[in-house]
Amino acid sequence: MTLEEKQSREGLLDAALSCVHCGLCYHTLPSLTESERFSDTCPAGLYFGFDAYYSPGRNELARAILRGEYPLKESKAIEEIIFSCTTCGACEATCRYVNDTNVLPVHVTEGIRALLVEQGVGPLPSQKKFAESVKKVDNPYGESSERNMWIEDQSRRDKLESDVFYFVGCTTGYRYQDIAKATTTVLETTDTDYSVSSKEICCGSPLIRTGQLEDVERLVRENVKVIQESGAKTVIFSCAGCYRTVVKDWPRILGEDLPFETIHVTQFMAEKMDSGELELNEPMDMKIAYHDPCHLGRHMFPNAVYDEPRKVIDSIPGAKRITLDREMDATLCCGSGGGVKAGLPEYAEYIAKLRVSEARNKGADTFVTACPFCVRGLEDGAKKEASESGDKPLEVIELTELVRRAIGGK
Ligand code: SF4
Ligand code: SF4
């Protein structure tokens, strides 16, 4: 089946009907986890408890909606079910191990969301603000300020004409500027000439995940134009969500291959360590657990980025990496994906707290990840976990920031 066919109503129905309701995706496979205690991997099912919130239930609901069997006017009940999926892809990954099928739960959820939004059902109220803000100021945070204010050297703020373009993203550019600064430190340490542009706009991820597609093609085409004008051959990302969207969604939206190569900063750092251009010399006495962002792992199938961030952590002198019960394909989402952080914040915080507890139980003193959005979710989870346990919150840090410390930066 071609991509266009998969996107169609028939394609969605075909994917929804491919689910055989075996229920294996309620938990990860025993071969992928070390403990039964940490075998749950569906955040929505874990929090809400009812079958409808797990993948087979949502696939069944999708089938009924696509066949016009569900009265959309009575939609409040389904709104929460459809929009509570973090689109983490854990069910899809498990399904791939056990069924050689066309089951694509994330694709079905996103497709049904778009269909519902088209018919005036959903998204959740705070998710609607993403689309309103993007329409007004081209970012989901409603920020009207220039997006590269974090760059201290003004001459670099709009430096164009380089082989490498750093796509900063809205969350990093407006909310986690230290990650942007750390990324440019890595680029500069490895003598990599790069461009950034204040004309870069939202990649479209929050809109695609919540079914609000009206402005998406415009965002993609404007961004591609800005990148092409810079002459870049490679685009580097520090946000896993932007990376997934550009690599997987942009070609589908453009109807053609991207006119540049793409690389996530974790891959870039691992490559530069191999070539000897990046050395981590500063000893750090830390017990580190690594959280796999869904958008860097399962969403990138069959090219999941699992080894590179681990390789970087393992190269920090003195740091000990602790293996979690749920890792890689079996990882538990941070709880923030798919618009859930904005739409259903208490549920997002609950899932993040569980993830942090898992790291703490394994003896970690630091939780490292490779996505600003996961950092945001896990930081809130760490505060919640600490408020309940009475302990100091677990330190949550993005990998590039850790690398900046490991090369002697502050
Ligand atoms: S999504 Fe896959 S694993 Fe889950 S119930 Fe359907 S067929 Fe089974
Ligand atoms: S994508 Fe994640 S949250 Fe959604 S049904 Fe699958 S496992 Fe559950």
PDB file of C-alpha atoms in Angstrom, residues 27-248:
ATOM      1  CA  HIS A  27       2.284  -4.803  28.188  1.00  0.00           C
ATOM      2  CA  THR A  28       5.674  -5.050  26.637  1.00  0.00           C
ATOM      3  CA  LEU A  29       6.982  -8.492  25.748  1.00  0.00           C
ATOM      4  CA  PRO A  30       8.729 -10.411  28.560  1.00  0.00           C
ATOM      5  CA  SER A  31      11.829 -10.577  26.357  1.00  0.00           C
ATOM      6  CA  LEU A  32      12.025  -6.758  26.305  1.00  0.00           C
ATOM      7  CA  THR A  33      11.825  -6.048  30.024  1.00  0.00           C
ATOM      8  CA  GLU A  34      13.637  -7.272  33.092  1.00  0.00           C
ATOM      9  CA  SER A  35      10.691  -7.142  35.430  1.00  0.00           C
ATOM     10  CA  GLU A  36       6.976  -7.829  35.340  1.00  0.00           C
ATOM     11  CA  ARG A  37       6.552  -4.836  37.650  1.00  0.00           C
ATOM     12  CA  PHE A  38       7.606  -2.504  34.847  1.00  0.00           C
ATOM     13  CA  SER A  39       5.905  -4.201  31.930  1.00  0.00           C
ATOM     14  CA  ASP A  40       3.137  -1.641  31.281  1.00  0.00           C
ATOM     15  CA  THR A  41       3.962   0.494  28.293  1.00  0.00           C
ATOM     16  CA  CYS A  42       0.674   2.114  27.228  1.00  0.00           C
ATOM     17  CA  PRO A  43       0.373   5.410  29.142  1.00  0.00           C
ATOM     18  CA  ALA A  44      -3.287   5.906  28.209  1.00  0.00           C
ATOM     19  CA  GLY A  45      -4.341   2.420  29.292  1.00  0.00           C
ATOM     20  CA  LEU A  46      -2.207   2.635  32.410  1.00  0.00           C
ATOM     21  CA  TYR A  47      -3.823   5.886  33.566  1.00  0.00           C
ATOM     22  CA  PHE A  48      -7.441   5.518  32.436  1.00  0.00           C
ATOM     23  CA  GLY A  49      -7.726   1.748  32.871  1.00  0.00           C
ATOM     24  CA  PHE A  50     -10.503   0.984  30.396  1.00  0.00           C
ATOM     25  CA  ASP A  51      -9.949  -1.147  27.298  1.00  0.00           C
ATOM     26  CA  ALA A  52     -11.053   1.718  25.054  1.00  0.00           C
ATOM     27  CA  TYR A  53      -7.870   3.622  25.920  1.00  0.00           C
ATOM     28  CA  TYR A  54      -5.523   0.853  24.763  1.00  0.00           C
ATOM     29  CA  SER A  55      -4.681   0.361  21.120  1.00  0.00           C
ATOM     30  CA  PRO A  56      -7.250  -2.341  20.258  1.00  0.00           C
ATOM     31  CA  GLY A  57     -10.045  -0.278  21.840  1.00  0.00           C
ATOM     32  CA  ARG A  58      -9.006   2.838  19.934  1.00  0.00           C
ATOM     33  CA  ASN A  59      -8.688   0.838  16.718  1.00  0.00           C
ATOM     34  CA  GLU A  60     -12.238  -0.455  17.257  1.00  0.00           C
ATOM     35  CA  LEU A  61     -13.531   3.055  17.863  1.00  0.00           C
ATOM     36  CA  ALA A  62     -11.712   4.235  14.739  1.00  0.00           C
ATOM     37  CA  ARG A  63     -13.384   1.480  12.754  1.00  0.00           C
ATOM     38  CA  ALA A  64     -16.833   2.532  13.991  1.00  0.00           C
ATOM     39  CA  ILE A  65     -16.135   6.216  13.251  1.00  0.00           C
ATOM     40  CA  LEU A  66     -14.812   5.462   9.768  1.00  0.00           C
ATOM     41  CA  ARG A  67     -17.869   3.377   8.963  1.00  0.00           C
ATOM     42  CA  GLY A  68     -20.185   6.087  10.264  1.00  0.00           C
ATOM     43  CA  GLU A  69     -21.485   3.816  13.016  1.00  0.00           C
ATOM     44  CA  TYR A  70     -20.655   6.187  15.849  1.00  0.00           C
ATOM     45  CA  PRO A  71     -22.828   9.271  16.428  1.00  0.00           C
ATOM     46  CA  LEU A  72     -20.257  12.049  16.428  1.00  0.00           C
ATOM     47  CA  LYS A  73     -22.682  14.504  18.007  1.00  0.00           C
ATOM     48  CA  GLU A  74     -22.384  12.489  21.213  1.00  0.00           C
ATOM     49  CA  SER A  75     -18.697  12.981  20.997  1.00  0.00           C
ATOM     50  CA  LYS A  76     -17.528  14.066  24.463  1.00  0.00           C
ATOM     51  CA  ALA A  77     -16.785  10.481  25.477  1.00  0.00           C
ATOM     52  CA  ILE A  78     -14.706   9.732  22.417  1.00  0.00           C
ATOM     53  CA  GLU A  79     -12.895  13.050  22.468  1.00  0.00           C
ATOM     54  CA  GLU A  80     -10.957  12.073  25.582  1.00  0.00           C
ATOM     55  CA  ILE A  81     -10.299   8.533  24.348  1.00  0.00           C
ATOM     56  CA  ILE A  82      -9.009   9.630  20.965  1.00  0.00           C
ATOM     57  CA  PHE A  83      -6.974  12.571  22.274  1.00  0.00           C
ATOM     58  CA  SER A  84      -5.488  10.747  25.305  1.00  0.00           C
ATOM     59  CA  CYS A  85      -3.111   8.616  23.246  1.00  0.00           C
ATOM     60  CA  THR A  86       0.397  10.027  23.612  1.00  0.00           C
ATOM     61  CA  THR A  87       1.148   8.513  20.166  1.00  0.00           C
ATOM     62  CA  CYS A  88       4.177   6.955  21.843  1.00  0.00           C
ATOM     63  CA  GLY A  89       4.168   3.950  19.512  1.00  0.00           C
ATOM     64  CA  ALA A  90       4.742   1.353  22.261  1.00  0.00           C
ATOM     65  CA  CYS A  91       1.752  -0.672  21.040  1.00  0.00           C
ATOM     66  CA  GLU A  92       2.992  -0.446  17.464  1.00  0.00           C
ATOM     67  CA  ALA A  93       6.460  -1.654  18.461  1.00  0.00           C
ATOM     68  CA  THR A  94       5.077  -4.606  20.444  1.00  0.00           C
ATOM     69  CA  CYS A  95       2.694  -5.439  17.621  1.00  0.00           C
ATOM     70  CA  ARG A  96       5.595  -5.559  15.183  1.00  0.00           C
ATOM     71  CA  TYR A  97       7.262  -8.263  17.266  1.00  0.00           C
ATOM     72  CA  VAL A  98       4.182 -10.483  17.433  1.00  0.00           C
ATOM     73  CA  ASN A  99       2.102  -9.798  14.320  1.00  0.00           C
ATOM     74  CA  ASP A 100       3.427  -9.411  10.826  1.00  0.00           C
ATOM     75  CA  THR A 101       0.597  -7.055   9.976  1.00  0.00           C
ATOM     76  CA  ASN A 102      -0.408  -3.672   8.699  1.00  0.00           C
ATOM     77  CA  VAL A 103      -1.341  -2.528  12.239  1.00  0.00           C
ATOM     78  CA  LEU A 104      -0.354   1.125  12.621  1.00  0.00           C
ATOM     79  CA  PRO A 105      -1.970   2.478  15.812  1.00  0.00           C
ATOM     80  CA  VAL A 106      -0.177   5.852  15.781  1.00  0.00           C
ATOM     81  CA  HIS A 107      -1.110   6.428  12.159  1.00  0.00           C
ATOM     82  CA  VAL A 108      -4.738   5.473  12.901  1.00  0.00           C
ATOM     83  CA  THR A 109      -4.921   7.758  15.946  1.00  0.00           C
ATOM     84  CA  GLU A 110      -3.479  10.728  14.060  1.00  0.00           C
ATOM     85  CA  GLY A 111      -5.726  10.043  11.064  1.00  0.00           C
ATOM     86  CA  ILE A 112      -8.869   9.795  13.195  1.00  0.00           C
ATOM     87  CA  ARG A 113      -7.931  12.979  15.047  1.00  0.00           C
ATOM     88  CA  ALA A 114      -7.652  14.835  11.736  1.00  0.00           C
ATOM     89  CA  LEU A 115     -10.984  13.440  10.625  1.00  0.00           C
ATOM     90  CA  LEU A 116     -12.693  14.460  13.870  1.00  0.00           C
ATOM     91  CA  VAL A 117     -11.187  17.953  13.857  1.00  0.00           C
ATOM     92  CA  GLU A 118     -12.443  18.379  10.283  1.00  0.00           C
ATOM     93  CA  GLN A 119     -15.920  17.567  11.577  1.00  0.00           C
ATOM     94  CA  GLY A 120     -15.675  19.983  14.510  1.00  0.00           C
ATOM     95  CA  VAL A 121     -14.951  17.365  17.190  1.00  0.00           C
ATOM     96  CA  GLY A 122     -11.811  18.028  19.249  1.00  0.00           C
ATOM     97  CA  PRO A 123      -9.033  18.697  19.774  1.00  0.00           C
ATOM     98  CA  LEU A 124      -8.992  19.306  23.547  1.00  0.00           C
ATOM     99  CA  PRO A 125      -9.364  23.023  24.422  1.00  0.00           C
ATOM    100  CA  SER A 126      -5.726  23.766  25.249  1.00  0.00           C
ATOM    101  CA  GLN A 127      -4.583  21.901  22.131  1.00  0.00           C
ATOM    102  CA  LYS A 128      -6.678  24.276  20.017  1.00  0.00           C
ATOM    103  CA  LYS A 129      -4.388  27.073  21.207  1.00  0.00           C
ATOM    104  CA  PHE A 130      -1.441  25.472  19.344  1.00  0.00           C
ATOM    105  CA  ALA A 131      -3.152  26.023  16.033  1.00  0.00           C
ATOM    106  CA  GLU A 132      -4.345  29.532  16.927  1.00  0.00           C
ATOM    107  CA  SER A 133      -0.828  30.544  17.996  1.00  0.00           C
ATOM    108  CA  VAL A 134       0.826  29.006  14.957  1.00  0.00           C
ATOM    109  CA  LYS A 135      -1.577  30.873  12.722  1.00  0.00           C
ATOM    110  CA  LYS A 136      -0.697  34.168  14.441  1.00  0.00           C
ATOM    111  CA  VAL A 137       3.005  33.872  15.272  1.00  0.00           C
ATOM    112  CA  ASP A 138       4.242  30.626  13.698  1.00  0.00           C
ATOM    113  CA  ASN A 139       4.958  28.872  17.005  1.00  0.00           C
ATOM    114  CA  PRO A 140       2.630  26.979  19.372  1.00  0.00           C
ATOM    115  CA  TYR A 141       3.713  28.977  22.444  1.00  0.00           C
ATOM    116  CA  GLY A 142       2.235  32.257  21.225  1.00  0.00           C
ATOM    117  CA  GLU A 143       5.664  33.911  21.412  1.00  0.00           C
ATOM    118  CA  SER A 144       5.972  37.016  19.273  1.00  0.00           C
ATOM    119  CA  SER A 145       9.640  37.677  20.085  1.00  0.00           C
ATOM    120  CA  GLU A 146      12.448  36.871  17.688  1.00  0.00           C
ATOM    121  CA  ARG A 147      13.329  33.182  18.045  1.00  0.00           C
ATOM    122  CA  ASN A 148      17.108  33.418  18.089  1.00  0.00           C
ATOM    123  CA  MET A 149      17.508  35.810  21.003  1.00  0.00           C
ATOM    124  CA  TRP A 150      19.436  33.086  22.877  1.00  0.00           C
ATOM    125  CA  ILE A 151      22.426  33.626  20.570  1.00  0.00           C
ATOM    126  CA  GLU A 152      24.672  36.099  22.334  1.00  0.00           C
ATOM    127  CA  ASP A 153      26.801  36.899  19.269  1.00  0.00           C
ATOM    128  CA  GLN A 154      24.366  39.019  17.221  1.00  0.00           C
ATOM    129  CA  SER A 155      26.265  38.439  13.987  1.00  0.00           C
ATOM    130  CA  ARG A 156      25.385  34.736  14.239  1.00  0.00           C
ATOM    131  CA  ARG A 157      21.648  35.215  14.759  1.00  0.00           C
ATOM    132  CA  ASP A 158      20.856  35.085  11.091  1.00  0.00           C
ATOM    133  CA  LYS A 159      23.992  33.625   9.689  1.00  0.00           C
ATOM    134  CA  LEU A 160      23.152  31.953   6.432  1.00  0.00           C
ATOM    135  CA  GLU A 161      25.292  30.114   3.898  1.00  0.00           C
ATOM    136  CA  SER A 162      26.731  27.037   5.553  1.00  0.00           C
ATOM    137  CA  ASP A 163      26.698  23.344   4.776  1.00  0.00           C
ATOM    138  CA  VAL A 164      24.965  22.687   8.083  1.00  0.00           C
ATOM    139  CA  PHE A 165      21.679  24.247   9.226  1.00  0.00           C
ATOM    140  CA  TYR A 166      20.759  23.949  12.906  1.00  0.00           C
ATOM    141  CA  PHE A 167      16.953  23.606  13.116  1.00  0.00           C
ATOM    142  CA  VAL A 168      16.412  24.806  16.679  1.00  0.00           C
ATOM    143  CA  GLY A 169      12.664  24.192  17.065  1.00  0.00           C
ATOM    144  CA  CYS A 170      10.106  26.099  19.132  1.00  0.00           C
ATOM    145  CA  THR A 171      10.518  24.293  22.473  1.00  0.00           C
ATOM    146  CA  THR A 172      14.308  24.637  22.446  1.00  0.00           C
ATOM    147  CA  GLY A 173      14.278  28.176  21.024  1.00  0.00           C
ATOM    148  CA  TYR A 174      11.674  29.607  23.391  1.00  0.00           C
ATOM    149  CA  ARG A 175      11.631  27.349  26.477  1.00  0.00           C
ATOM    150  CA  TYR A 176      14.946  25.465  26.688  1.00  0.00           C
ATOM    151  CA  GLN A 177      17.506  27.868  25.337  1.00  0.00           C
ATOM    152  CA  ASP A 178      20.339  26.215  27.285  1.00  0.00           C
ATOM    153  CA  ILE A 179      19.891  23.191  25.031  1.00  0.00           C
ATOM    154  CA  ALA A 180      20.288  25.424  21.981  1.00  0.00           C
ATOM    155  CA  LYS A 181      23.415  27.006  23.499  1.00  0.00           C
ATOM    156  CA  ALA A 182      24.847  23.575  24.345  1.00  0.00           C
ATOM    157  CA  THR A 183      24.195  22.398  20.783  1.00  0.00           C
ATOM    158  CA  THR A 184      26.036  25.357  19.316  1.00  0.00           C
ATOM    159  CA  THR A 185      28.894  24.701  21.781  1.00  0.00           C
ATOM    160  CA  VAL A 186      29.136  21.169  20.369  1.00  0.00           C
ATOM    161  CA  LEU A 187      29.071  22.518  16.806  1.00  0.00           C
ATOM    162  CA  GLU A 188      31.738  25.100  17.567  1.00  0.00           C
ATOM    163  CA  THR A 189      33.925  22.638  19.508  1.00  0.00           C
ATOM    164  CA  THR A 190      33.963  20.367  16.460  1.00  0.00           C
ATOM    165  CA  ASP A 191      34.738  23.320  14.122  1.00  0.00           C
ATOM    166  CA  THR A 192      31.432  22.852  12.314  1.00  0.00           C
ATOM    167  CA  ASP A 193      30.268  25.936  10.447  1.00  0.00           C
ATOM    168  CA  TYR A 194      26.489  26.250  10.805  1.00  0.00           C
ATOM    169  CA  SER A 195      23.534  28.504  10.044  1.00  0.00           C
ATOM    170  CA  VAL A 196      20.516  29.333  12.159  1.00  0.00           C
ATOM    171  CA  SER A 197      17.650  31.493  10.953  1.00  0.00           C
ATOM    172  CA  SER A 198      15.078  33.687  12.644  1.00  0.00           C
ATOM    173  CA  LYS A 199      12.846  32.793   9.707  1.00  0.00           C
ATOM    174  CA  GLU A 200      12.681  29.178  10.872  1.00  0.00           C
ATOM    175  CA  ILE A 201       9.108  28.453  12.050  1.00  0.00           C
ATOM    176  CA  CYS A 202       7.244  25.618  13.793  1.00  0.00           C
ATOM    177  CA  CYS A 203       7.980  22.256  12.138  1.00  0.00           C
ATOM    178  CA  GLY A 204       4.278  21.337  12.371  1.00  0.00           C
ATOM    179  CA  SER A 205       4.629  18.536  14.936  1.00  0.00           C
ATOM    180  CA  PRO A 206       2.080  19.757  17.518  1.00  0.00           C
ATOM    181  CA  LEU A 207      -0.477  20.315  14.764  1.00  0.00           C
ATOM    182  CA  ILE A 208       0.084  16.961  13.044  1.00  0.00           C
ATOM    183  CA  ARG A 209      -0.103  15.054  16.345  1.00  0.00           C
ATOM    184  CA  THR A 210      -3.394  16.700  17.288  1.00  0.00           C
ATOM    185  CA  GLY A 211      -5.078  16.472  13.890  1.00  0.00           C
ATOM    186  CA  GLN A 212      -5.002  20.216  13.149  1.00  0.00           C
ATOM    187  CA  LEU A 213      -3.650  20.101   9.635  1.00  0.00           C
ATOM    188  CA  GLU A 214      -4.821  23.387   8.122  1.00  0.00           C
ATOM    189  CA  ASP A 215      -1.494  25.249   8.349  1.00  0.00           C
ATOM    190  CA  VAL A 216       0.886  22.323   8.179  1.00  0.00           C
ATOM    191  CA  GLU A 217       1.818  22.388   4.496  1.00  0.00           C
ATOM    192  CA  ARG A 218       2.562  26.120   4.658  1.00  0.00           C
ATOM    193  CA  LEU A 219       4.908  25.558   7.632  1.00  0.00           C
ATOM    194  CA  VAL A 220       6.742  22.768   5.854  1.00  0.00           C
ATOM    195  CA  ARG A 221       7.190  24.664   2.576  1.00  0.00           C
ATOM    196  CA  GLU A 222       8.336  27.895   4.279  1.00  0.00           C
ATOM    197  CA  ASN A 223      10.879  26.008   6.401  1.00  0.00           C
ATOM    198  CA  VAL A 224      12.230  24.095   3.403  1.00  0.00           C
ATOM    199  CA  LYS A 225      12.652  27.400   1.562  1.00  0.00           C
ATOM    200  CA  VAL A 226      14.616  28.928   4.467  1.00  0.00           C
ATOM    201  CA  ILE A 227      16.861  25.869   4.722  1.00  0.00           C
ATOM    202  CA  GLN A 228      17.460  25.770   0.980  1.00  0.00           C
ATOM    203  CA  GLU A 229      18.303  29.481   0.918  1.00  0.00           C
ATOM    204  CA  SER A 230      21.070  28.760   3.427  1.00  0.00           C
ATOM    205  CA  GLY A 231      22.635  26.304   0.981  1.00  0.00           C
ATOM    206  CA  ALA A 232      22.694  23.622   3.682  1.00  0.00           C
ATOM    207  CA  LYS A 233      23.349  20.042   2.709  1.00  0.00           C
ATOM    208  CA  THR A 234      22.634  18.743   6.210  1.00  0.00           C
ATOM    209  CA  VAL A 235      20.124  19.792   8.858  1.00  0.00           C
ATOM    210  CA  ILE A 236      20.899  19.035  12.498  1.00  0.00           C
ATOM    211  CA  PHE A 237      18.238  18.769  15.227  1.00  0.00           C
ATOM    212  CA  SER A 238      18.343  18.864  19.011  1.00  0.00           C
ATOM    213  CA  CYS A 239      14.597  18.235  19.330  1.00  0.00           C
ATOM    214  CA  ALA A 240      13.491  14.646  18.776  1.00  0.00           C
ATOM    215  CA  GLY A 241       9.983  15.837  17.875  1.00  0.00           C
ATOM    216  CA  CYS A 242      11.242  18.161  15.112  1.00  0.00           C
ATOM    217  CA  TYR A 243      13.575  15.416  13.888  1.00  0.00           C
ATOM    218  CA  ARG A 244      10.758  12.875  13.577  1.00  0.00           C
ATOM    219  CA  THR A 245       8.473  15.362  11.888  1.00  0.00           C
ATOM    220  CA  VAL A 246      11.034  16.470   9.334  1.00  0.00           C
ATOM    221  CA  VAL A 247      12.299  12.956   8.544  1.00  0.00           C
ATOM    222  CA  LYS A 248       8.959  11.134   8.480  1.00  0.00           C
TER     223      LYS A 248
END
